[in-house]
PDB file of C-alpha atoms and ligand atoms in Angstrom:
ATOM      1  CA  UNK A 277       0.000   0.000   0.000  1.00 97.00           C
ATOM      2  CA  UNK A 278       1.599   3.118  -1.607  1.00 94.00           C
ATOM      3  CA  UNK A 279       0.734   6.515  -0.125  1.00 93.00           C
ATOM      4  CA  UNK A 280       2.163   9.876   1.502  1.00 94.00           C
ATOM      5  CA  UNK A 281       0.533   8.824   5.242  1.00 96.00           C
ATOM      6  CA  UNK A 282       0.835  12.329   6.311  1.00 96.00           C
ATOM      7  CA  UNK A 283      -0.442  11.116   8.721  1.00 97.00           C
ATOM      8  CA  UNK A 284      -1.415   7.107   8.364  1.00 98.00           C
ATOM      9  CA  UNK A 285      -4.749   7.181   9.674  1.00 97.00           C
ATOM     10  CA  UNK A 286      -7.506   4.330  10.277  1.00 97.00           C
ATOM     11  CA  UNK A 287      -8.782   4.512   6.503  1.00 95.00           C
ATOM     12  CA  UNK A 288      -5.932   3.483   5.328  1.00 97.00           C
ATOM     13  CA  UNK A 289      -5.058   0.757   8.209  1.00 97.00           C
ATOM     14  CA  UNK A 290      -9.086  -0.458   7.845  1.00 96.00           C
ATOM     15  CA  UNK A 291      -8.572  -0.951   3.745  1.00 96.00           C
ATOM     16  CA  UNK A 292      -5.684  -2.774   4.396  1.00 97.00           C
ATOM     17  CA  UNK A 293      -7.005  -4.731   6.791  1.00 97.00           C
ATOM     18  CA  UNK A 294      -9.927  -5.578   4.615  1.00 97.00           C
ATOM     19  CA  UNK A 295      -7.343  -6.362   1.679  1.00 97.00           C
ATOM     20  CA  UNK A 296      -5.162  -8.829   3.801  1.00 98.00           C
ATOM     21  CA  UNK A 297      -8.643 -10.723   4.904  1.00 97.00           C
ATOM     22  CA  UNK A 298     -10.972 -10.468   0.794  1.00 97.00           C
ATOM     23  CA  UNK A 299      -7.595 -11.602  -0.465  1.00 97.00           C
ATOM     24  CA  UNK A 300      -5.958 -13.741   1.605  1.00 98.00           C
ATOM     25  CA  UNK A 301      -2.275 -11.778   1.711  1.00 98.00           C
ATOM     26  CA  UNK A 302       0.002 -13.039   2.935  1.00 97.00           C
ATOM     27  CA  UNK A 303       1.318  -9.477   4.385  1.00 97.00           C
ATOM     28  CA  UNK A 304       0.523  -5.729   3.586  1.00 98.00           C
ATOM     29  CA  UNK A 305       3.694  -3.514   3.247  1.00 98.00           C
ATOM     30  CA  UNK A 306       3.243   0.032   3.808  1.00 98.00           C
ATOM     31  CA  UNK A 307       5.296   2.406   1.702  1.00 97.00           C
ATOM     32  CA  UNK A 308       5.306   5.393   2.437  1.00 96.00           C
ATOM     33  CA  UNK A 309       6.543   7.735  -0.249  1.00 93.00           C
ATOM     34  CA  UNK A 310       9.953   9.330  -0.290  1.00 89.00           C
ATOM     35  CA  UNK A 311       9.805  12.835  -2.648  1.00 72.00           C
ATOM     36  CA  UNK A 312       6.416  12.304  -4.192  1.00 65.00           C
ATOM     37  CA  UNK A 313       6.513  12.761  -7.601  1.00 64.00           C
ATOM     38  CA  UNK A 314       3.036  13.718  -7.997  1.00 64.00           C
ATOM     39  CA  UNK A 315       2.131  15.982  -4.860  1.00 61.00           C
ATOM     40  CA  UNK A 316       3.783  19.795  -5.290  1.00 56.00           C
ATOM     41  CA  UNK A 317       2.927  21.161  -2.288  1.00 55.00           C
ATOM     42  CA  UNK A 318       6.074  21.905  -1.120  1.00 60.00           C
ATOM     43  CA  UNK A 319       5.572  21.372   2.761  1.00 65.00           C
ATOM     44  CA  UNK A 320       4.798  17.351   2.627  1.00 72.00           C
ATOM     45  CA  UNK A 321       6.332  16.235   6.054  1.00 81.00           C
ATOM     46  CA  UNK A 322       9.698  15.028   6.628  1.00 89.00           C
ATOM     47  CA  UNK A 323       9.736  11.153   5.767  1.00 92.00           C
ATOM     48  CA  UNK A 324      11.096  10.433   8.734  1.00 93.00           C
ATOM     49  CA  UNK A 325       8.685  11.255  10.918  1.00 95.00           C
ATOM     50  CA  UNK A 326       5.686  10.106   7.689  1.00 96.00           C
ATOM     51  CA  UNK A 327       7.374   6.719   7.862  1.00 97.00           C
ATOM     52  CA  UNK A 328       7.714   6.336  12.040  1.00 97.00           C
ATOM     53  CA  UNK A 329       4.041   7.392  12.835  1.00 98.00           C
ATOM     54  CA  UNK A 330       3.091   4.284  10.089  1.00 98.00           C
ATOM     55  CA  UNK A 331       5.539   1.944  12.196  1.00 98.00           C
ATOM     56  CA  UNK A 332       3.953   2.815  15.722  1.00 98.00           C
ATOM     57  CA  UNK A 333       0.326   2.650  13.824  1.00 98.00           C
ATOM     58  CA  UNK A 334       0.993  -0.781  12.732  1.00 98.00           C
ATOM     59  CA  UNK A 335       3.372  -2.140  15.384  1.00 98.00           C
ATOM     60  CA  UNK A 336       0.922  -4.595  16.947  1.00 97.00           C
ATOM     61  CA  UNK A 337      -0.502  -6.147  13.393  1.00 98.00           C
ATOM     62  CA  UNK A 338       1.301  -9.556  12.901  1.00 98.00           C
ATOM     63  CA  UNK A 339       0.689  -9.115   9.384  1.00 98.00           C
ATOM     64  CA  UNK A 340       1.792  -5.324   8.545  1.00 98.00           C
ATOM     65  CA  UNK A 341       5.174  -4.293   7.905  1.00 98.00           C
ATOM     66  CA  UNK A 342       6.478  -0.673   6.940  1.00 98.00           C
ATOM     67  CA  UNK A 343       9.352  -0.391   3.810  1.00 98.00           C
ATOM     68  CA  UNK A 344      11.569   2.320   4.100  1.00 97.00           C
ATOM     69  CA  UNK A 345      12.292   1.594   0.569  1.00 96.00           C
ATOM     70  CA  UNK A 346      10.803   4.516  -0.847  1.00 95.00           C
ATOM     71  CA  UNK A 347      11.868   7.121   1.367  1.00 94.00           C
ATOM     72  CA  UNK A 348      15.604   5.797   1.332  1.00 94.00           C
ATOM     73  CA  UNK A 349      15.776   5.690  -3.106  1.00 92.00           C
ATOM     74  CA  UNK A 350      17.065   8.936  -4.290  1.00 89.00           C
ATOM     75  CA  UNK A 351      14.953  11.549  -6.167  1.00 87.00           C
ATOM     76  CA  UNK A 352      11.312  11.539  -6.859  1.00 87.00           C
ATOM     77  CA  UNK A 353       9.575   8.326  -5.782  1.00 88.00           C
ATOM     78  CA  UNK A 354       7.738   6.684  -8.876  1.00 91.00           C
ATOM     79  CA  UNK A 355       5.631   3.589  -8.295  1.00 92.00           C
ATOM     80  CA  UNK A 356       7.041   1.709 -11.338  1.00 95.00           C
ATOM     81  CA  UNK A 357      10.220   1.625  -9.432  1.00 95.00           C
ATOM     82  CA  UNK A 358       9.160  -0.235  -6.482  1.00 95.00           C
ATOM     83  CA  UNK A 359       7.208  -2.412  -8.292  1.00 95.00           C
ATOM     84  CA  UNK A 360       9.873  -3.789 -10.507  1.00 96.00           C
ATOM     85  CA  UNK A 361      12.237  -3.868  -7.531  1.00 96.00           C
ATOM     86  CA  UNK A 362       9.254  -5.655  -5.240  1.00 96.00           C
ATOM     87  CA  UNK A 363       9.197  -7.930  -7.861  1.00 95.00           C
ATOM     88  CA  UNK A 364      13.014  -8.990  -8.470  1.00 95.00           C
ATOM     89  CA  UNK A 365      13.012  -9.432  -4.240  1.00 95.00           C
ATOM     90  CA  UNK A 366      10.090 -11.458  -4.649  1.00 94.00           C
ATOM     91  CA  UNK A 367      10.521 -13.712  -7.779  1.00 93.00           C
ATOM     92  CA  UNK A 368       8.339 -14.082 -10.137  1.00 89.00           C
ATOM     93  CA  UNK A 369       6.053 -16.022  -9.043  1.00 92.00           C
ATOM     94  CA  UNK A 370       4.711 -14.076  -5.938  1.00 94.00           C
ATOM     95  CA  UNK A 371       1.046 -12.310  -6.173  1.00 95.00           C
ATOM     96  CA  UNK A 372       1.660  -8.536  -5.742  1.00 97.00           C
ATOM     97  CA  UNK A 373      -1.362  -6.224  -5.412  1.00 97.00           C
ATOM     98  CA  UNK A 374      -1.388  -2.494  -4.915  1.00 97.00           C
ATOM     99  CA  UNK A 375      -3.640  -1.291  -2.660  1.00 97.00           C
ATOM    100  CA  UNK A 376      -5.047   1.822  -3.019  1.00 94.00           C
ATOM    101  CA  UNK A 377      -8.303   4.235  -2.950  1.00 91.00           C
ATOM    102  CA  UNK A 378     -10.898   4.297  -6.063  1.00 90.00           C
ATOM    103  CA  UNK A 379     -10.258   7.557  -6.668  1.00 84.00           C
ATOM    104  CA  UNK A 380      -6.242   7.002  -6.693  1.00 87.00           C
ATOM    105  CA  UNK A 381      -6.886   3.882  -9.089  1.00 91.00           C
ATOM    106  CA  UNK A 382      -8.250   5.926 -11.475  1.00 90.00           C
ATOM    107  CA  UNK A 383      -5.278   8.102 -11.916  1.00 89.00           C
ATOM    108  CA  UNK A 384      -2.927   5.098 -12.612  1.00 88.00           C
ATOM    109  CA  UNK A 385      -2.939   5.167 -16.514  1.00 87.00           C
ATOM    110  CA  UNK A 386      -0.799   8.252 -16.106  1.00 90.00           C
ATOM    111  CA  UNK A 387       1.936   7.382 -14.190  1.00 90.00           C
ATOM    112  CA  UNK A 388       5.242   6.803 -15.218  1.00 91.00           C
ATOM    113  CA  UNK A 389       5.659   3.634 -17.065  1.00 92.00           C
ATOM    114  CA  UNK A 390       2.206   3.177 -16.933  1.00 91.00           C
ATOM    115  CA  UNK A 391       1.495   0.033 -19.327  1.00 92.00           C
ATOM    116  CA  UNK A 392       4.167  -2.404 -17.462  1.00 92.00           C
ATOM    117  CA  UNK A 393       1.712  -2.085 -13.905  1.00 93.00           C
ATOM    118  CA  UNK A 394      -0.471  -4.937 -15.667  1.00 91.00           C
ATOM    119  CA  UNK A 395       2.624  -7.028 -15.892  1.00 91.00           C
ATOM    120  CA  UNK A 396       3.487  -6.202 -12.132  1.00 93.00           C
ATOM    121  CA  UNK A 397       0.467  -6.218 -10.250  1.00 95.00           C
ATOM    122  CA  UNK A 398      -2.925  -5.750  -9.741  1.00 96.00           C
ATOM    123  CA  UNK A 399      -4.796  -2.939  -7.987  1.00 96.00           C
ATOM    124  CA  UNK A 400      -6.945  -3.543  -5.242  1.00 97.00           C
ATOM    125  CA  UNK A 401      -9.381  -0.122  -5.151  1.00 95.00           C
ATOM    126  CA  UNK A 402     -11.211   0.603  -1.460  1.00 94.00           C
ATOM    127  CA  UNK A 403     -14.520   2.381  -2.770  1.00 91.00           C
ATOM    128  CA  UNK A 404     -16.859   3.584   0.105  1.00 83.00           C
ATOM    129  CA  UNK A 405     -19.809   1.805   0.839  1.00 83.00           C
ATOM    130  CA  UNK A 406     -23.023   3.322  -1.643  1.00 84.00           C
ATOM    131  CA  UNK A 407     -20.024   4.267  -4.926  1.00 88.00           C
ATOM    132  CA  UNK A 408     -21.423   3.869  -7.675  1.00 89.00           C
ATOM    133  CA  UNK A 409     -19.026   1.108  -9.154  1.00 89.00           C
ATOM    134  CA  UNK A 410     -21.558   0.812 -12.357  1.00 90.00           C
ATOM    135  CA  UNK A 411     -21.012   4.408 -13.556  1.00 91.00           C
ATOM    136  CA  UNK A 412     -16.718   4.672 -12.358  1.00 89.00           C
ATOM    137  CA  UNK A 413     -16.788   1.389 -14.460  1.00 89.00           C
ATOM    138  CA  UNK A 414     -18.831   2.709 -17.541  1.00 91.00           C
ATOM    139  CA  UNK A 415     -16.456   6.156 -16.637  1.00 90.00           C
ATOM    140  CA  UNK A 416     -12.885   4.595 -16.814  1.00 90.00           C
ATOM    141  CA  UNK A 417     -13.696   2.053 -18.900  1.00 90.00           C
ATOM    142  CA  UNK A 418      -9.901   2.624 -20.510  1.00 89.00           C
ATOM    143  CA  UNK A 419      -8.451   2.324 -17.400  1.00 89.00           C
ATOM    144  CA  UNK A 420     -10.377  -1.313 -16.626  1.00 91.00           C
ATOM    145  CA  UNK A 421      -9.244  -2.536 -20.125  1.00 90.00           C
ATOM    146  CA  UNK A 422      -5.689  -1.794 -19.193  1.00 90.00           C
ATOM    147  CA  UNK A 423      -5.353  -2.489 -15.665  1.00 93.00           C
ATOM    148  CA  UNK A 424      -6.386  -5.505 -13.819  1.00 94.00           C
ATOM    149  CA  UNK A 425      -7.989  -3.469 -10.866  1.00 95.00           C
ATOM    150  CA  UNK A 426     -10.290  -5.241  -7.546  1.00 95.00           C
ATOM    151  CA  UNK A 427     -12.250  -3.570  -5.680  1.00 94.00           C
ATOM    152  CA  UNK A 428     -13.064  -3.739  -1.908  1.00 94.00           C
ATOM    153  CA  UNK A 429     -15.559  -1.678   0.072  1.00 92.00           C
ATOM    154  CA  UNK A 430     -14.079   0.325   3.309  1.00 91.00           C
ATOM    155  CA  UNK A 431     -16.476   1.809   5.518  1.00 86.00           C
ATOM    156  CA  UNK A 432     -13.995   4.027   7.248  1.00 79.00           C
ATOM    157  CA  UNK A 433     -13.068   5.875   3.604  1.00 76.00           C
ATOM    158  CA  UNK A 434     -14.248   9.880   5.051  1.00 86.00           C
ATOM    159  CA  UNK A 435     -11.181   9.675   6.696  1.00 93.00           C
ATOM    160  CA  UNK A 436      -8.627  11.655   5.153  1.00 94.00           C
ATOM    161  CA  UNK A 437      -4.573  12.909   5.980  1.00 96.00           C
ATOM    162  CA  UNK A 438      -5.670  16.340   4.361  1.00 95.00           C
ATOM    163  CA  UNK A 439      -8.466  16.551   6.418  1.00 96.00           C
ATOM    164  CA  UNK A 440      -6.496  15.368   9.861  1.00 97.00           C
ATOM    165  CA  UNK A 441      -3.747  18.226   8.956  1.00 96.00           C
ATOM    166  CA  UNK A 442      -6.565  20.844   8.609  1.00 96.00           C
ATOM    167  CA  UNK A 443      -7.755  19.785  12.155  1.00 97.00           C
ATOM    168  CA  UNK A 444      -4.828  19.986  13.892  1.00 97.00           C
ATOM    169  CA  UNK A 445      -3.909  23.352  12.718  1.00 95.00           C
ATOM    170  CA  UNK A 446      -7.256  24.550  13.734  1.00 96.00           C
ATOM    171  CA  UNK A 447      -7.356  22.822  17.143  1.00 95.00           C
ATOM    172  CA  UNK A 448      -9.462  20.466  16.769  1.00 97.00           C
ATOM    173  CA  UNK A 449      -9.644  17.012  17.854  1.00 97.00           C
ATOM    174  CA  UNK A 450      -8.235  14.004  15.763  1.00 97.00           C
ATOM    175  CA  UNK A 451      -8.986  11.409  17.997  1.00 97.00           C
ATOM    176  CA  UNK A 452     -10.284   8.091  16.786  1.00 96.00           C
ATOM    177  CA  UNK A 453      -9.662   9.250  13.517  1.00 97.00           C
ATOM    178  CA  UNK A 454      -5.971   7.310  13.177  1.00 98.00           C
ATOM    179  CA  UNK A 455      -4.337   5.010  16.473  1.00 98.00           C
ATOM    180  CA  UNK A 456      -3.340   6.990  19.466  1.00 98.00           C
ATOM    181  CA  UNK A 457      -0.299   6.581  19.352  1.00 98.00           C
ATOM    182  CA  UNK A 458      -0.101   8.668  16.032  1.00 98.00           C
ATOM    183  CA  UNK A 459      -1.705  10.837  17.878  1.00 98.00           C
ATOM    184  CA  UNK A 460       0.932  11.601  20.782  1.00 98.00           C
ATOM    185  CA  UNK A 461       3.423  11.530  17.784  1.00 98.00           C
ATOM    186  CA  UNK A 462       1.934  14.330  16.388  1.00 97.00           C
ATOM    187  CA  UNK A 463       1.443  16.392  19.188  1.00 97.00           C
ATOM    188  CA  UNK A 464       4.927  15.744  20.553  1.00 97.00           C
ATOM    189  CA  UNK A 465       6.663  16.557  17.210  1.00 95.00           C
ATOM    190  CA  UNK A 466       4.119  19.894  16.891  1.00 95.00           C
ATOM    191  CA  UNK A 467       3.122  18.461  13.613  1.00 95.00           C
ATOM    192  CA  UNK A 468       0.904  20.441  11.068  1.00 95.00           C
ATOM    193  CA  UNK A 469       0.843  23.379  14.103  1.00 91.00           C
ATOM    194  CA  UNK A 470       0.564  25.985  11.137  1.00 78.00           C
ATOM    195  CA  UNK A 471      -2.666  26.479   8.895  1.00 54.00           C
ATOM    196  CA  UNK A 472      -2.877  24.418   5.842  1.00 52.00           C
TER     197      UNK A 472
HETATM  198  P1  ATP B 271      -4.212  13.283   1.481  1.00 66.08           P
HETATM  199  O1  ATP B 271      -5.495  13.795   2.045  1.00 66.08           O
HETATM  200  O2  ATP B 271      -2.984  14.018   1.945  1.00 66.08           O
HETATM  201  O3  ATP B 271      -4.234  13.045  -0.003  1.00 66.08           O
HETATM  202  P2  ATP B 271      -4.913  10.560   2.032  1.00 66.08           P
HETATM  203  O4  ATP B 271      -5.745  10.429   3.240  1.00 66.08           O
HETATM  204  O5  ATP B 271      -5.571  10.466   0.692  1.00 66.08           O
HETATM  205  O6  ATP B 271      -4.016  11.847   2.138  1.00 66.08           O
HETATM  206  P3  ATP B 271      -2.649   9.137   1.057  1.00 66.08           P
HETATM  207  O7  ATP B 271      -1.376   8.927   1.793  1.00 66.08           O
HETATM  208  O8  ATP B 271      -2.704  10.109  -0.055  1.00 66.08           O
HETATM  209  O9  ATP B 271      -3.774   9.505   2.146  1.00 66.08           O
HETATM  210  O10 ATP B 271      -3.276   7.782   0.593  1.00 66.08           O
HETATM  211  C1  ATP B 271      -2.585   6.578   0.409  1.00 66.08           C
HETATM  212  C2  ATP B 271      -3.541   5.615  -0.265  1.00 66.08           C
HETATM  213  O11 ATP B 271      -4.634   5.333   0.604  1.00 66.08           O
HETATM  214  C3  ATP B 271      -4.163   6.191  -1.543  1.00 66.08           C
HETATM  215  O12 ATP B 271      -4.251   5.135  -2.481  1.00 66.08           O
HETATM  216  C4  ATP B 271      -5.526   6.639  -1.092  1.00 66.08           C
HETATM  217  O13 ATP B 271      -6.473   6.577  -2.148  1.00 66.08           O
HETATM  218  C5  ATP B 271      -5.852   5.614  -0.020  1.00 66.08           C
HETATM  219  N1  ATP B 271      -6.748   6.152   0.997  1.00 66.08           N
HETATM  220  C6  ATP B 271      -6.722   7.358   1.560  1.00 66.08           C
HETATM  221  N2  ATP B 271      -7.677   7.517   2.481  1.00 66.08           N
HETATM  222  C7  ATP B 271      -8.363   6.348   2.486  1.00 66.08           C
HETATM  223  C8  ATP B 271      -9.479   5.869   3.219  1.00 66.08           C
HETATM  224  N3  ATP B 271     -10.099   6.627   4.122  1.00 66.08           N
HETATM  225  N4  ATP B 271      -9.896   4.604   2.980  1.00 66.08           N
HETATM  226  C9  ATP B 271      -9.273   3.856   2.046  1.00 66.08           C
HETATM  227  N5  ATP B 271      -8.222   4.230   1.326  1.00 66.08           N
HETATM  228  C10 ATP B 271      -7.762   5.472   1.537  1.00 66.08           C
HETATM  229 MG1   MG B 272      -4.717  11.186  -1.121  1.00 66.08          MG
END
């Protein structure tokens, strides 16, 4: 599972979760991204603190692991990259999925190297209970004939890193919104103090 997790938070640990169980995973690996290629705002958090708030949220899964693989490649992180390199570690045999939110899927067929991903893996998409799979199907119809794509339904998908961020800088609480211990990290490390 590829993503900034600035901050992880429990939509992200709840799709996973729902991934490991639908699809009977062995493990999920969380990546968190080193110099995204694709977000610009300039202020994404340091990845060492992006990648140690996803260790302490995960710590007590058996099955969940964090890769520092990302953060520790030079220049901007592209998802081909790790794919290809998940893929020599784990022979060619091994069943990779990508897990990631509908709305991310969608935006696949433009990434960088986009037409080897069907080689590599497939997609698992998180849609919130109630999407409308029917029309995002009839919608990105290119997309579906080019990537092989799953989808799961996640009833915790409101959540959102943006929106924790806002609420923080505004003073309000984030509680049961990601574990606690993210939580303490963030207000230890005066995370996201200023306005976003
Ligand atoms: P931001 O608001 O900064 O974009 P985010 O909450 O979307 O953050 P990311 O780190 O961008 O988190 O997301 C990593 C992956 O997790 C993406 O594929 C995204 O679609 C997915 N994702 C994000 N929030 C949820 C959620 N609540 N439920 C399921 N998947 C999610
Ligand atoms: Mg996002």
């Amino acid at each position: 599972m590829g993503g900034t997790f600035d901050p992880i938070h429990f939509g992200h640990l709840v799709a996973a979760e729902e991934a490991l169980v639908q699809f009977n995973l062995d493990r999920v690996i969380f990546m968190p991204t080193g110099e995204p290629a694709r977000k610009t705002h300039l202020d994404v958090t340091q990845a060492e603190d992006r990648y140690l708030m996803a260790v302490i949220a995960t710590a007590s899964h058996p099955d969940f692991e964090v890769s520092r693989m990302e953060i520790d490649r030079p220049g901007p992180t592209y998802t081909v990259d790790t794919l290809r390199a998940l893929r020599n570690i784990h022979g060619k045999m091994a069943d990779l999925y990508f897990i990631t939110g509908a709305d991310a899927v969608w935006e696949m067929l433009t990434w960088k190297d986009a037409e080897e991903f069907e080689d590599l893996c497939t997609f698992i998409a998180a849609t919130r209970p109630g999407y409308d799979l029917d029309a995002a199907r009839q919608e990105h119809a290119d997309a579906l004939a080019r990537l092989r794509i799953e989808f799961i339904e996640v009833p915790a998908l409101a959540i959102s890193s943006t929106d924790i961020r806002q609420r923080v800088g505004e003073r309000r609480p984030i509680r049961y919104l990601t574990p606690e211990s993210v939580v303490a990290y963030i207000k230890k490390h005066r995370l996201y103090q200023e306005a976003y």
